[in-house]
């Protein structure tokens, strides 16, 4: 993800606008006949390859922000946020073909999403706290595990594996747990108190400008922090997403 003044850009990549993508992507697939190449013509064939990932929102320049969630190693992150942000990420990760597992003591909060996210297919599983088993993540079947276990979640019993991303949802930044975020690959911060902002600044090495901005962030704005950069992202839902998870909000 890109910095807000200093540092290299990473994780978040520019993509075409949502309207442009909708125009370019066919709804029913191509209607022309298939093209067949002879073997000696294959060397002339080239395909553009760009950054991929999950569209988590738009950056301050109104460009889509894309987050590479799934990698050939475990990815660990934290969301100091309300459940809205976690649910938005779950929907968008599911849309890329990932399996979603929610470890939660609040199944009533997730039931509607679990029942409706897959359009009839069971792609979101709810698991009680401390009951997460082996998830079997692979390059063809990546897994997003969201841990909704309170401000001081218990340790995960199963080891984290490649192609598994674990995001821990924290309602607030507890001083007793904050040290766990030091080695995280990703930390997302919605609006937090001035005291939490000071703690977050030490944990993820934020500058004074970001520390002062965090207590005043609007509900739809999140500061995403990686090890080598940070990016403010607006997380507005589509019409279909809003029907499942509602409008952006900080508090549950």
Coordinates of N, CA and C in Angstrom, one line a residue:
X1 N 0.8 -1.2 0.0 CA 0.0 0.0 0.0 C 0.9 1.2 0.0
X2 N 0.4 2.3 -0.4 CA 1.2 3.5 -0.6 C 1.3 4.3 0.6
X3 N 2.4 5.0 0.8 CA 2.5 5.9 1.9 C 1.7 7.2 1.7
X4 N 1.6 7.9 2.8 CA 0.9 9.2 2.7 C 1.8 10.4 2.7
X5 N 3.0 10.1 2.3 CA 4.0 11.2 2.2 C 5.4 10.7 2.0
X6 N 5.7 9.6 2.7 CA 7.0 9.0 2.6 C 6.9 7.5 2.5
X7 N 8.0 6.9 2.1 CA 8.0 5.4 2.0 C 7.6 4.9 0.6
X8 N 8.0 3.7 0.3 CA 7.6 3.1 -1.0 C 6.2 2.7 -1.1
X9 N 5.7 2.5 -2.3 CA 4.3 2.1 -2.5 C 4.3 0.5 -2.6
X10 N 3.3 -0.1 -2.0 CA 3.2 -1.5 -2.1 C 1.8 -1.9 -1.8
X11 N 1.5 -3.2 -2.1 CA 0.2 -3.8 -1.7 C -1.0 -3.3 -2.5
X12 N -1.2 -1.9 -2.4 CA -2.4 -1.4 -3.1 C -2.0 -0.9 -4.5
X13 N -2.7 -1.3 -5.5 CA -2.4 -1.0 -6.8 C -3.6 -0.3 -7.5
X14 N -3.2 0.6 -8.5 CA -4.3 1.3 -9.2 C -5.0 0.3 -10.1
X15 N -6.3 0.5 -10.3 CA -7.1 -0.3 -11.2 C -8.1 0.6 -11.9
X16 N -8.7 0.2 -13.0 CA -9.7 1.0 -13.7 C -10.8 1.3 -12.7
X17 N -11.5 2.4 -13.0 CA -12.7 2.8 -12.2 C -13.7 1.7 -12.3
X18 N -14.6 1.7 -11.2 CA -15.6 0.6 -11.2 C -16.5 0.7 -12.4
X19 N -16.9 1.9 -12.9 CA -17.7 2.1 -14.0 C -17.0 1.6 -15.3
X20 N -15.7 1.8 -15.4 CA -14.9 1.4 -16.5 C -14.8 -0.2 -16.5
X21 N -14.6 -0.8 -15.3 CA -14.6 -2.2 -15.3 C -15.9 -2.8 -15.7
X22 N -17.0 -2.2 -15.2 CA -18.3 -2.7 -15.6 C -18.5 -2.7 -17.1
X23 N -18.0 -1.6 -17.7 CA -18.2 -1.5 -19.2 C -17.3 -2.5 -19.9
X24 N -16.2 -2.8 -19.4 CA -15.2 -3.7 -20.1 C -15.6 -5.2 -19.9
X25 N -16.1 -5.5 -18.8 CA -16.3 -6.9 -18.5 C -17.7 -7.4 -19.1
X26 N -17.7 -8.4 -19.9 CA -19.0 -8.9 -20.5 C -19.8 -9.6 -19.4
X27 N -21.1 -9.4 -19.5 CA -22.0 -10.0 -18.5 C -22.2 -11.4 -18.8
X28 N -22.4 -11.8 -20.1 CA -22.7 -13.1 -20.5 C -21.6 -13.8 -21.2
X29 N -20.4 -13.2 -21.3 CA -19.3 -13.8 -22.0 C -19.3 -13.5 -23.4
X30 N -18.2 -13.8 -24.1 CA -18.1 -13.5 -25.5 C -19.2 -14.2 -26.4
X31 N -19.6 -13.5 -27.4 CA -20.6 -14.1 -28.3 C -20.1 -14.4 -29.7
X32 N -18.7 -14.1 -29.9 CA -18.1 -14.5 -31.1 C -17.6 -15.9 -31.1
X33 N -17.2 -16.4 -32.2 CA -16.6 -17.8 -32.3 C -15.2 -17.8 -31.7
X34 N -14.9 -19.0 -31.3 CA -13.6 -19.2 -30.7 C -12.4 -19.0 -31.7
X35 N -11.3 -18.4 -31.2 CA -10.2 -18.2 -32.0 C -9.2 -19.4 -31.8
X36 N -8.7 -20.0 -32.9 CA -7.8 -21.2 -32.8 C -6.5 -20.8 -33.4
X37 N -5.4 -21.1 -32.6 CA -4.1 -20.8 -33.1 C -3.4 -22.0 -33.5
X38 N -2.6 -21.9 -34.5 CA -1.7 -23.0 -34.9 C -0.5 -23.1 -33.9
X39 N 0.1 -24.2 -33.8 CA 1.2 -24.3 -32.8 C 2.3 -23.3 -33.0
X40 N 2.6 -23.0 -34.3 CA 3.7 -22.1 -34.6 C 3.4 -20.7 -34.4
X41 N 2.1 -20.4 -34.0 CA 1.6 -19.0 -33.7 C 1.6 -18.7 -32.2
X42 N 1.9 -19.7 -31.4 CA 1.8 -19.5 -29.9 C 2.8 -18.5 -29.4
X43 N 4.0 -18.5 -30.1 CA 5.0 -17.5 -29.6 C 4.6 -16.1 -29.8
X44 N 3.6 -15.8 -30.7 CA 3.2 -14.4 -30.9 C 2.1 -14.0 -29.9
X45 N 1.6 -15.0 -29.1 CA 0.5 -14.7 -28.2 C 1.1 -14.2 -26.9
X46 N 0.6 -13.0 -26.4 CA 1.0 -12.5 -25.1 C -0.2 -12.0 -24.4
X47 N -0.2 -12.2 -23.1 CA -1.3 -11.8 -22.2 C -0.8 -10.8 -21.2
X48 N -1.6 -9.7 -21.0 CA -1.2 -8.7 -20.0 C -1.4 -9.3 -18.6
X49 N -0.4 -9.1 -17.7 CA -0.6 -9.6 -16.3 C -0.3 -8.5 -15.4
X50 N -1.2 -8.2 -14.5 CA -1.1 -7.1 -13.6 C -1.3 -7.5 -12.2
X51 N -1.3 -6.6 -11.2 CA -1.5 -6.9 -9.8 C -2.9 -7.5 -9.6
X52 N -3.0 -8.4 -8.7 CA -4.3 -8.9 -8.4 C -4.5 -8.9 -6.9
X53 N -5.7 -9.2 -6.5 CA -6.0 -9.2 -5.1 C -7.5 -8.9 -4.9
X54 N -7.8 -8.4 -3.7 CA -9.2 -8.0 -3.3 C -9.3 -6.5 -3.3
X55 N -10.3 -6.0 -3.9 CA -10.6 -4.6 -3.9 C -11.2 -4.2 -2.6
X56 N -10.5 -3.5 -1.8 CA -10.9 -3.2 -0.4 C -11.6 -1.8 -0.4
X57 N -11.6 -1.0 -1.5 CA -12.2 0.3 -1.5 C -11.5 1.2 -2.5
X58 N -11.5 2.5 -2.3 CA -10.8 3.4 -3.1 C -9.9 4.3 -2.3
X59 N -8.8 4.7 -3.0 CA -7.9 5.6 -2.3 C -8.3 7.0 -2.4
X60 N -7.5 7.9 -1.7 CA -7.9 9.4 -1.8 C -8.0 10.0 -3.2
X61 N -7.4 9.3 -4.2 CA -7.4 9.8 -5.5 C -8.5 9.1 -6.3
X62 N -9.4 8.4 -5.6 CA -10.6 7.7 -6.2 C -10.2 6.6 -7.1
X63 N -9.0 6.0 -6.9 CA -8.6 4.8 -7.6 C -8.9 3.6 -6.8
X64 N -9.3 2.5 -7.4 CA -9.5 1.3 -6.6 C -8.3 0.8 -5.8
X65 N -8.4 0.5 -4.6 CA -7.3 0.0 -3.8 C -7.4 -1.5 -3.7
X66 N -6.4 -2.2 -4.1 CA -6.4 -3.7 -4.2 C -5.4 -4.2 -3.2
X67 N -5.8 -5.2 -2.4 CA -5.0 -5.8 -1.4 C -4.7 -7.2 -1.7
X68 N -3.4 -7.6 -1.8 CA -3.1 -9.0 -2.1 C -3.1 -9.8 -0.8
X69 N -4.3 -10.4 -0.5 CA -4.5 -11.1 0.7 C -3.9 -12.5 0.8
X70 N -3.8 -13.2 -0.3 CA -3.5 -14.6 -0.3 C -2.1 -14.8 -0.9
X71 N -1.2 -15.5 -0.2 CA 0.2 -15.6 -0.6 C 0.7 -17.0 -0.3
X72 N 1.8 -17.4 -0.9 CA 2.3 -18.8 -0.6 C 3.0 -18.8 0.7
X73 N 2.5 -18.1 1.7 CA 2.9 -18.2 3.1 C 1.8 -17.7 3.9
X74 N 1.7 -18.0 5.2 CA 0.6 -17.4 6.0 C 0.7 -15.9 6.1
X75 N -0.5 -15.3 6.1 CA -0.6 -13.8 6.2 C -1.4 -13.5 7.5
X76 N -0.9 -12.7 8.3 CA -1.5 -12.4 9.6 C -1.8 -10.9 9.7
X77 N -3.0 -10.5 10.1 CA -3.3 -9.1 10.2 C -4.4 -8.9 11.3
X78 N -4.6 -7.6 11.6 CA -5.6 -7.2 12.6 C -6.4 -6.1 12.1
X79 N -7.7 -6.1 12.5 CA -8.6 -5.0 12.1 C -9.1 -4.4 13.4
X80 N -8.6 -3.2 13.7 CA -9.1 -2.5 14.9 C -10.3 -1.7 14.4
X81 N -11.4 -2.3 14.4 CA -12.6 -1.8 13.6 C -13.9 -2.4 14.1
X82 N -14.9 -2.0 13.5 CA -16.2 -2.6 13.7 C -16.4 -3.8 12.8
X83 N -17.5 -4.6 13.0 CA -17.7 -5.8 12.2 C -18.0 -5.4 10.8
X84 N -18.4 -4.2 10.5 CA -18.7 -3.8 9.1 C -17.5 -4.0 8.2
X85 N -16.3 -3.6 8.7 CA -15.1 -3.7 7.8 C -14.8 -5.2 7.6
X86 N -14.9 -6.0 8.7 CA -14.6 -7.4 8.5 C -15.6 -8.1 7.6
X87 N -16.9 -7.7 7.6 CA -17.9 -8.3 6.8 C -17.7 -7.9 5.3
X88 N -17.3 -6.7 5.1 CA -17.0 -6.2 3.7 C -15.8 -7.0 3.1
X89 N -14.8 -7.2 3.9 CA -13.6 -7.9 3.4 C -14.0 -9.4 3.2
X90 N -14.9 -10.0 4.0 CA -15.3 -11.3 3.8 C -16.1 -11.5 2.5
X91 N -17.0 -10.6 2.2 CA -17.7 -10.6 1.0 C -16.8 -10.5 -0.2
X92 N -15.9 -9.6 -0.2 CA -15.0 -9.3 -1.4 C -14.0 -10.4 -1.6
X93 N -13.5 -11.0 -0.5 CA -12.6 -12.2 -0.6 C -13.4 -13.4 -1.2
X94 N -14.6 -13.6 -0.7 CA -15.4 -14.7 -1.2 C -15.7 -14.5 -2.7
X95 N -15.8 -13.2 -3.2 CA -16.1 -13.0 -4.6 C -14.9 -13.4 -5.5
X96 N -13.7 -13.5 -4.9 CA -12.5 -13.9 -5.6 C -12.3 -15.4 -5.6
X97 N -13.2 -16.1 -4.9 CA -13.1 -17.6 -4.9 C -12.6 -18.1 -3.6
X98 N -12.2 -17.3 -2.6 CA -11.7 -17.8 -1.3 C -12.8 -18.4 -0.5
X99 N -12.4 -19.3 0.4 CA -13.3 -19.8 1.4 C -13.2 -18.9 2.6
X100 N -14.3 -18.7 3.3 CA -14.3 -17.8 4.5 C -14.7 -18.6 5.7
X101 N -13.9 -18.4 6.8 CA -14.2 -19.1 8.0 C -14.2 -18.0 9.1
X102 N -15.3 -17.9 9.9 CA -15.5 -16.9 10.9 C -15.5 -17.6 12.3
X103 N -14.4 -17.3 13.1 CA -14.4 -17.8 14.4 C -15.0 -16.7 15.3
X104 N -16.2 -17.1 15.9 CA -16.9 -16.0 16.6 C -17.8 -16.5 17.7
X105 N -17.9 -15.7 18.7 CA -18.8 -15.9 19.8 C -20.2 -15.2 19.6
X106 N -20.2 -14.5 18.4 CA -21.5 -13.7 18.1 C -22.0 -14.3 16.8
X107 N -22.5 -15.5 16.7 CA -23.0 -16.0 15.4 C -24.2 -15.2 14.9
X108 N -25.0 -14.6 15.8 CA -26.1 -13.9 15.3 C -25.7 -12.7 14.5
X109 N -24.5 -12.2 14.7 CA -24.0 -11.0 13.9 C -23.6 -11.4 12.5
X110 N -23.3 -12.7 12.3 CA -22.7 -13.2 11.0 C -23.7 -14.1 10.3
X111 N -24.8 -14.4 10.9 CA -25.7 -15.4 10.3 C -26.2 -15.0 8.9
X112 N -26.6 -13.7 8.8 CA -27.2 -13.3 7.5 C -26.2 -13.3 6.4
X113 N -24.9 -12.9 6.7 CA -23.9 -12.9 5.7 C -23.6 -14.4 5.3
X114 N -23.5 -15.3 6.3 CA -23.1 -16.7 6.0 C -24.2 -17.3 5.2
X115 N -25.5 -17.0 5.4 CA -26.6 -17.6 4.6 C -26.7 -17.1 3.2
X116 N -26.3 -15.8 3.0 CA -26.6 -15.2 1.7 C -25.4 -14.8 0.9
X117 N -24.2 -14.9 1.4 CA -23.0 -14.5 0.7 C -22.7 -15.3 -0.6
X118 N -23.0 -16.6 -0.5 CA -22.6 -17.5 -1.6 C -23.6 -17.7 -2.7
X119 N -24.8 -17.0 -2.7 CA -25.8 -17.1 -3.7 C -26.3 -18.6 -3.8
X120 N -26.5 -19.2 -2.6 CA -26.9 -20.6 -2.6 C -25.8 -21.6 -2.3
X121 N -24.6 -21.2 -2.4 CA -23.4 -22.1 -2.1 C -22.9 -21.7 -0.7
X122 N -22.5 -22.7 0.1 CA -22.0 -22.5 1.4 C -20.5 -22.2 1.4
X123 N -20.2 -20.9 1.3 CA -18.8 -20.4 1.2 C -18.3 -19.7 2.5
X124 N -19.2 -19.5 3.4 CA -18.9 -18.8 4.7 C -19.3 -19.8 5.8
X125 N -18.3 -20.2 6.6 CA -18.6 -21.1 7.7 C -18.4 -20.4 9.0
X126 N -19.3 -20.6 10.0 CA -19.2 -20.0 11.3 C -18.7 -21.1 12.3
X127 N -17.7 -20.8 13.1 CA -17.1 -21.7 14.0 C -17.0 -21.1 15.4
X128 N -17.4 -21.8 16.4 CA -17.3 -21.3 17.8 C -15.8 -21.0 18.1
X129 N -15.6 -20.1 19.1 CA -14.3 -19.7 19.5 C -13.6 -21.0 20.1
X130 N -12.3 -21.1 19.7 CA -11.4 -22.2 20.1 C -11.8 -23.5 19.3
X131 N -12.6 -23.5 18.3 CA -13.0 -24.7 17.6 C -12.5 -24.7 16.2
X132 N -11.6 -23.9 15.8 CA -11.1 -23.9 14.5 C -10.1 -25.1 14.2
X133 N -10.5 -25.9 13.3 CA -9.6 -27.0 12.9 C -8.7 -26.7 11.8
X134 N -8.1 -27.8 11.2 CA -7.3 -27.6 10.0 C -8.2 -27.1 8.8
X135 N -7.7 -26.1 8.1 CA -8.6 -25.4 7.1 C -8.2 -25.9 5.7
X136 N -7.1 -26.5 5.5 CA -6.8 -27.0 4.2 C -6.6 -26.0 3.1
X137 N -6.0 -24.9 3.4 CA -5.8 -23.8 2.4 C -4.8 -24.2 1.4
X138 N -5.0 -23.8 0.2 CA -4.1 -24.1 -0.9 C -4.1 -23.0 -1.9
X139 N -3.3 -23.1 -2.9 CA -3.3 -22.0 -4.0 C -4.5 -22.0 -4.8
X140 N -5.2 -23.1 -4.9 CA -6.5 -23.2 -5.6 C -7.7 -23.0 -4.7
X141 N -7.5 -23.0 -3.4 CA -8.6 -22.9 -2.5 C -8.1 -22.1 -1.2
X142 N -7.7 -20.8 -1.4 CA -7.3 -20.0 -0.3 C -8.3 -19.8 0.8
X143 N -7.9 -19.5 2.0 CA -8.9 -19.4 3.1 C -8.6 -18.1 3.8
X144 N -9.7 -17.3 4.1 CA -9.7 -16.2 4.9 C -10.3 -16.5 6.2
X145 N -9.5 -16.5 7.3 CA -10.0 -16.8 8.7 C -10.2 -15.4 9.4
X146 N -11.4 -15.1 9.8 CA -11.6 -13.9 10.5 C -12.0 -14.3 12.0
X147 N -11.2 -13.8 12.9 CA -11.3 -14.1 14.3 C -12.0 -13.0 15.0
X148 N -13.3 -13.2 15.4 CA -14.1 -12.3 16.1 C -14.3 -12.8 17.5
X149 N -13.2 -12.6 18.3 CA -13.2 -13.2 19.6 C -12.9 -12.1 20.7
X150 N -13.2 -10.9 20.5 CA -13.1 -9.9 21.5 C -11.7 -9.2 21.5
X151 N -11.5 -8.3 22.4 CA -10.3 -7.5 22.4 C -9.0 -8.2 22.8
X152 N -9.2 -9.4 23.5 CA -8.0 -10.2 23.8 C -8.3 -11.6 23.4
X153 N -8.2 -11.9 22.1 CA -8.6 -13.2 21.6 C -7.6 -14.3 22.1
X154 N -8.1 -15.5 22.2 CA -7.2 -16.6 22.6 C -6.2 -17.0 21.5
X155 N -5.2 -17.7 21.8 CA -4.3 -18.2 20.7 C -5.0 -19.1 19.8
X156 N -4.6 -19.1 18.5 CA -5.2 -20.0 17.6 C -4.6 -21.4 17.7
X157 N -5.4 -22.4 17.9 CA -4.9 -23.8 18.2 C -4.1 -24.4 17.0
X158 N -4.7 -24.2 15.8 CA -4.1 -24.8 14.6 C -3.0 -23.9 14.1
X159 N -1.9 -24.4 13.6 CA -0.8 -23.6 13.0 C -1.3 -22.9 11.7
X160 N -0.9 -21.7 11.4 CA -1.2 -21.1 10.2 C -0.4 -21.6 9.0
X161 N -1.1 -21.7 7.9 CA -0.5 -22.4 6.7 C -0.4 -21.5 5.5
X162 N 0.4 -21.8 4.5 CA 0.4 -21.0 3.3 C -1.0 -20.9 2.7
X163 N -1.3 -19.8 2.0 CA -2.5 -19.5 1.4 C -3.7 -19.3 2.4
X164 N -3.3 -19.1 3.6 CA -4.3 -18.8 4.7 C -4.0 -17.4 5.2
X165 N -5.0 -16.5 5.2 CA -4.9 -15.2 5.8 C -5.8 -15.2 7.0
X166 N -5.2 -14.8 8.1 CA -5.9 -14.7 9.4 C -6.0 -13.2 9.8
X167 N -7.2 -12.7 9.9 CA -7.5 -11.3 10.3 C -8.2 -11.3 11.6
X168 N -7.6 -10.7 12.6 CA -8.2 -10.7 14.0 C -9.0 -9.4 14.1
X169 N -10.3 -9.5 14.4 CA -11.1 -8.3 14.6 C -11.1 -7.9 16.0
X170 N -10.6 -6.6 16.3 CA -10.5 -6.1 17.6 C -11.4 -4.9 17.7
X171 N -12.4 -4.9 18.7 CA -13.3 -3.7 18.8 C -12.6 -2.5 19.3
X172 N -11.5 -2.6 20.0 CA -10.6 -1.5 20.4 C -9.2 -2.0 20.6
X173 N -8.3 -1.2 20.7 CA -6.9 -1.6 20.9 C -6.6 -1.7 22.4
X174 N -6.6 -2.9 22.9 CA -6.3 -3.2 24.3 C -4.8 -3.1 24.5
X175 N -4.3 -2.3 25.5 CA -2.9 -2.3 25.7 C -2.2 -3.6 26.0
X176 N -3.0 -4.6 26.6 CA -2.5 -5.9 26.9 C -2.3 -6.8 25.7
X177 N -3.0 -6.4 24.6 CA -2.9 -7.2 23.3 C -2.1 -6.5 22.3
X178 N -1.9 -5.2 22.4 CA -1.3 -4.4 21.3 C 0.0 -4.9 20.8
X179 N 0.8 -5.5 21.7 CA 2.1 -6.0 21.3 C 2.1 -7.1 20.3
X180 N 0.9 -7.8 20.2 CA 0.7 -8.9 19.2 C 0.7 -8.3 17.8
X181 N 0.5 -7.0 17.7 CA 0.4 -6.4 16.3 C 1.7 -6.0 15.7
X182 N 2.8 -6.1 16.6 CA 4.1 -5.7 16.1 C 4.6 -6.5 14.9
X183 N 4.3 -7.8 14.9 CA 4.8 -8.6 13.7 C 3.8 -8.8 12.7
X184 N 2.6 -8.1 12.7 CA 1.5 -8.4 11.8 C 1.9 -7.9 10.4
X185 N 1.4 -8.6 9.4 CA 1.6 -8.2 8.0 C 0.8 -7.0 7.7
X186 N -0.4 -6.9 8.2 CA -1.4 -5.9 7.9 C -2.1 -5.4 9.2
X187 N -2.3 -4.2 9.4 CA -3.1 -3.6 10.4 C -4.0 -2.6 9.9
X188 N -5.3 -2.7 10.0 CA -6.3 -1.8 9.6 C -6.9 -1.0 10.8
X189 N -7.0 0.3 10.7 CA -7.4 1.1 11.8 C -8.6 2.0 11.4
X190 N -9.8 1.7 11.9 CA -10.9 2.7 11.8 C -10.7 3.7 12.9
X191 N -11.7 4.5 13.1 CA -11.6 5.6 14.1 C -11.4 5.0 15.5
X192 N -10.4 5.5 16.2 CA -10.1 5.1 17.6 C -9.9 6.3 18.5
X193 N -9.8 6.1 19.8 CA -9.6 7.2 20.7 C -8.2 7.7 20.6
X194 N -8.0 8.9 21.1 CA -6.7 9.5 21.1 C -5.7 8.6 21.9
X195 N -6.1 8.0 23.0 CA -5.2 7.1 23.7 C -4.8 5.9 22.9
X196 N -5.8 5.3 22.2 CA -5.5 4.2 21.3 C -4.6 4.6 20.1
X197 N -4.8 5.8 19.6 CA -4.0 6.3 18.5 C -2.6 6.4 18.9
X198 N -2.3 6.9 20.1 CA -0.9 7.0 20.6 C -0.3 5.6 20.7
X199 N -1.1 4.6 21.2 CA -0.6 3.3 21.3 C -0.3 2.7 19.9
X200 N -1.3 2.9 19.0 CA -1.1 2.4 17.6 C 0.1 3.0 16.9
X201 N 0.4 4.3 17.2 CA 1.5 5.0 16.6 C 2.8 4.3 17.0
X202 N 2.9 3.8 18.2 CA 4.1 3.1 18.7 C 4.2 1.7 18.1
X203 N 3.0 1.1 18.0 CA 3.1 -0.3 17.6 C 3.4 -0.5 16.1
X204 N 2.7 0.4 15.3 CA 2.9 0.3 13.8 C 3.7 1.4 13.2
X205 N 4.3 2.2 14.1 CA 5.2 3.3 13.7 C 4.5 4.3 12.8
X206 N 3.5 4.9 13.3 CA 2.8 6.0 12.6 C 3.4 7.3 12.9
X207 N 3.3 8.3 12.0 CA 3.8 9.6 12.2 C 2.7 10.4 13.0
X208 N 3.1 11.6 13.4 CA 2.2 12.4 14.2 C 0.9 12.8 13.5
X209 N 1.1 13.0 12.2 CA -0.1 13.4 11.4 C -1.2 12.3 11.4
X210 N -0.7 11.1 11.2 CA -1.7 10.0 11.2 C -2.3 9.7 12.6
X211 N -1.4 9.9 13.6 CA -1.9 9.7 15.0 C -3.0 10.7 15.3
X212 N -2.8 11.9 14.9 CA -3.8 12.9 15.2 C -5.1 12.8 14.3
X213 N -5.0 12.1 13.2 CA -6.1 12.0 12.3 C -7.0 10.8 12.7
X214 N -6.5 9.8 13.3 CA -7.2 8.6 13.6 C -8.5 8.8 14.5
X215 N -8.5 9.7 15.5 CA -9.7 9.9 16.3 C -10.8 10.5 15.6
X216 N -10.5 11.1 14.4 CA -11.6 11.9 13.7 C -11.9 11.2 12.4
X217 N -11.5 10.0 12.1 CA -11.9 9.4 10.8 C -13.4 9.2 10.7
X218 N -13.9 9.4 9.5 CA -15.3 9.1 9.3 C -15.5 7.6 9.2
X219 N -16.8 7.1 9.3 CA -17.0 5.7 9.4 C -16.5 4.9 8.2
X220 N -16.5 5.6 7.0 CA -16.1 4.8 5.8 C -14.7 4.8 5.5
X221 N -13.8 5.5 6.3 CA -12.4 5.6 6.1 C -11.6 4.7 7.0
X222 N -10.6 4.0 6.4 CA -9.7 3.1 7.2 C -8.3 3.4 6.8
X223 N -7.4 3.4 7.8 CA -6.0 3.5 7.6 C -5.4 2.1 7.6
X224 N -4.9 1.7 6.4 CA -4.3 0.4 6.3 C -2.8 0.5 6.4
X225 N -2.2 -0.3 7.3 CA -0.7 -0.2 7.5 C -0.1 -1.6 7.2
X226 N 1.0 -1.5 6.4 CA 1.8 -2.7 6.2 C 3.2 -2.4 6.7
X227 N 4.1 -3.4 6.5 CA 5.4 -3.2 7.1 C 6.2 -2.1 6.5
X228 N 5.9 -1.7 5.2 CA 6.7 -0.7 4.5 C 5.8 0.4 4.0
X229 N 4.6 0.6 4.5 CA 3.8 1.7 3.9 C 2.4 1.7 4.6
X230 N 1.7 2.7 4.2 CA 0.3 2.9 4.7 C -0.5 3.6 3.7
X231 N -1.9 3.4 3.8 CA -2.8 4.0 2.8 C -4.1 4.2 3.4
X232 N -4.7 5.3 3.3 CA -6.1 5.6 3.6 C -7.0 5.1 2.5
X233 N -8.0 4.3 2.9 CA -8.9 3.7 2.0 C -10.4 3.9 2.4
X234 N -11.2 4.4 1.4 CA -12.6 4.5 1.6 C -13.3 3.2 1.3
X235 N -14.0 2.6 2.3 CA -14.7 1.3 2.1 C -16.2 1.4 1.9
X236 N -16.6 1.9 0.8 CA -18.1 2.1 0.6 C -18.6 0.8 -0.1
X237 N -19.8 0.3 0.4 CA -20.3 -1.0 -0.2 C -21.0 -0.7 -1.5
X238 N -21.1 -1.8 -2.3 CA -22.0 -1.7 -3.5 C -23.4 -1.9 -3.0
X239 N -24.3 -1.7 -3.9 CA -25.8 -1.8 -3.6 C -26.1 -3.2 -3.0
X240 N -25.5 -4.3 -3.6 CA -25.7 -5.6 -3.2 C -25.1 -5.8 -1.8
X241 N -23.9 -5.3 -1.6 CA -23.2 -5.5 -0.3 C -24.0 -4.8 0.8
X242 N -24.5 -3.6 0.5 CA -25.2 -2.8 1.5 C -26.5 -3.5 1.9
X243 N -27.1 -4.3 1.0 CA -28.2 -5.1 1.3 C -27.9 -6.2 2.4
X244 N -26.7 -6.6 2.4 CA -26.3 -7.7 3.3 C -25.7 -7.1 4.6
X245 N -24.9 -6.1 4.5 CA -24.1 -5.6 5.7 C -24.5 -4.2 6.1
X246 N -25.3 -3.5 5.4 CA -25.7 -2.1 5.7 C -24.6 -1.1 5.3
X247 N -24.8 0.1 5.9 CA -23.9 1.2 5.6 C -22.6 1.1 6.4
X248 N -21.6 1.8 6.0 CA -20.3 1.9 6.8 C -20.6 2.4 8.2
X249 N -20.0 1.8 9.2 CA -20.1 2.1 10.6 C -18.9 1.7 11.4
X250 N -18.6 2.4 12.4 CA -17.5 2.0 13.3 C -17.9 1.1 14.4
X251 N -19.1 1.4 15.0 CA -19.5 0.6 16.2 C -20.6 -0.4 15.8
X252 N -20.6 -1.6 16.5 CA -21.5 -2.6 16.2 C -22.8 -2.3 17.0

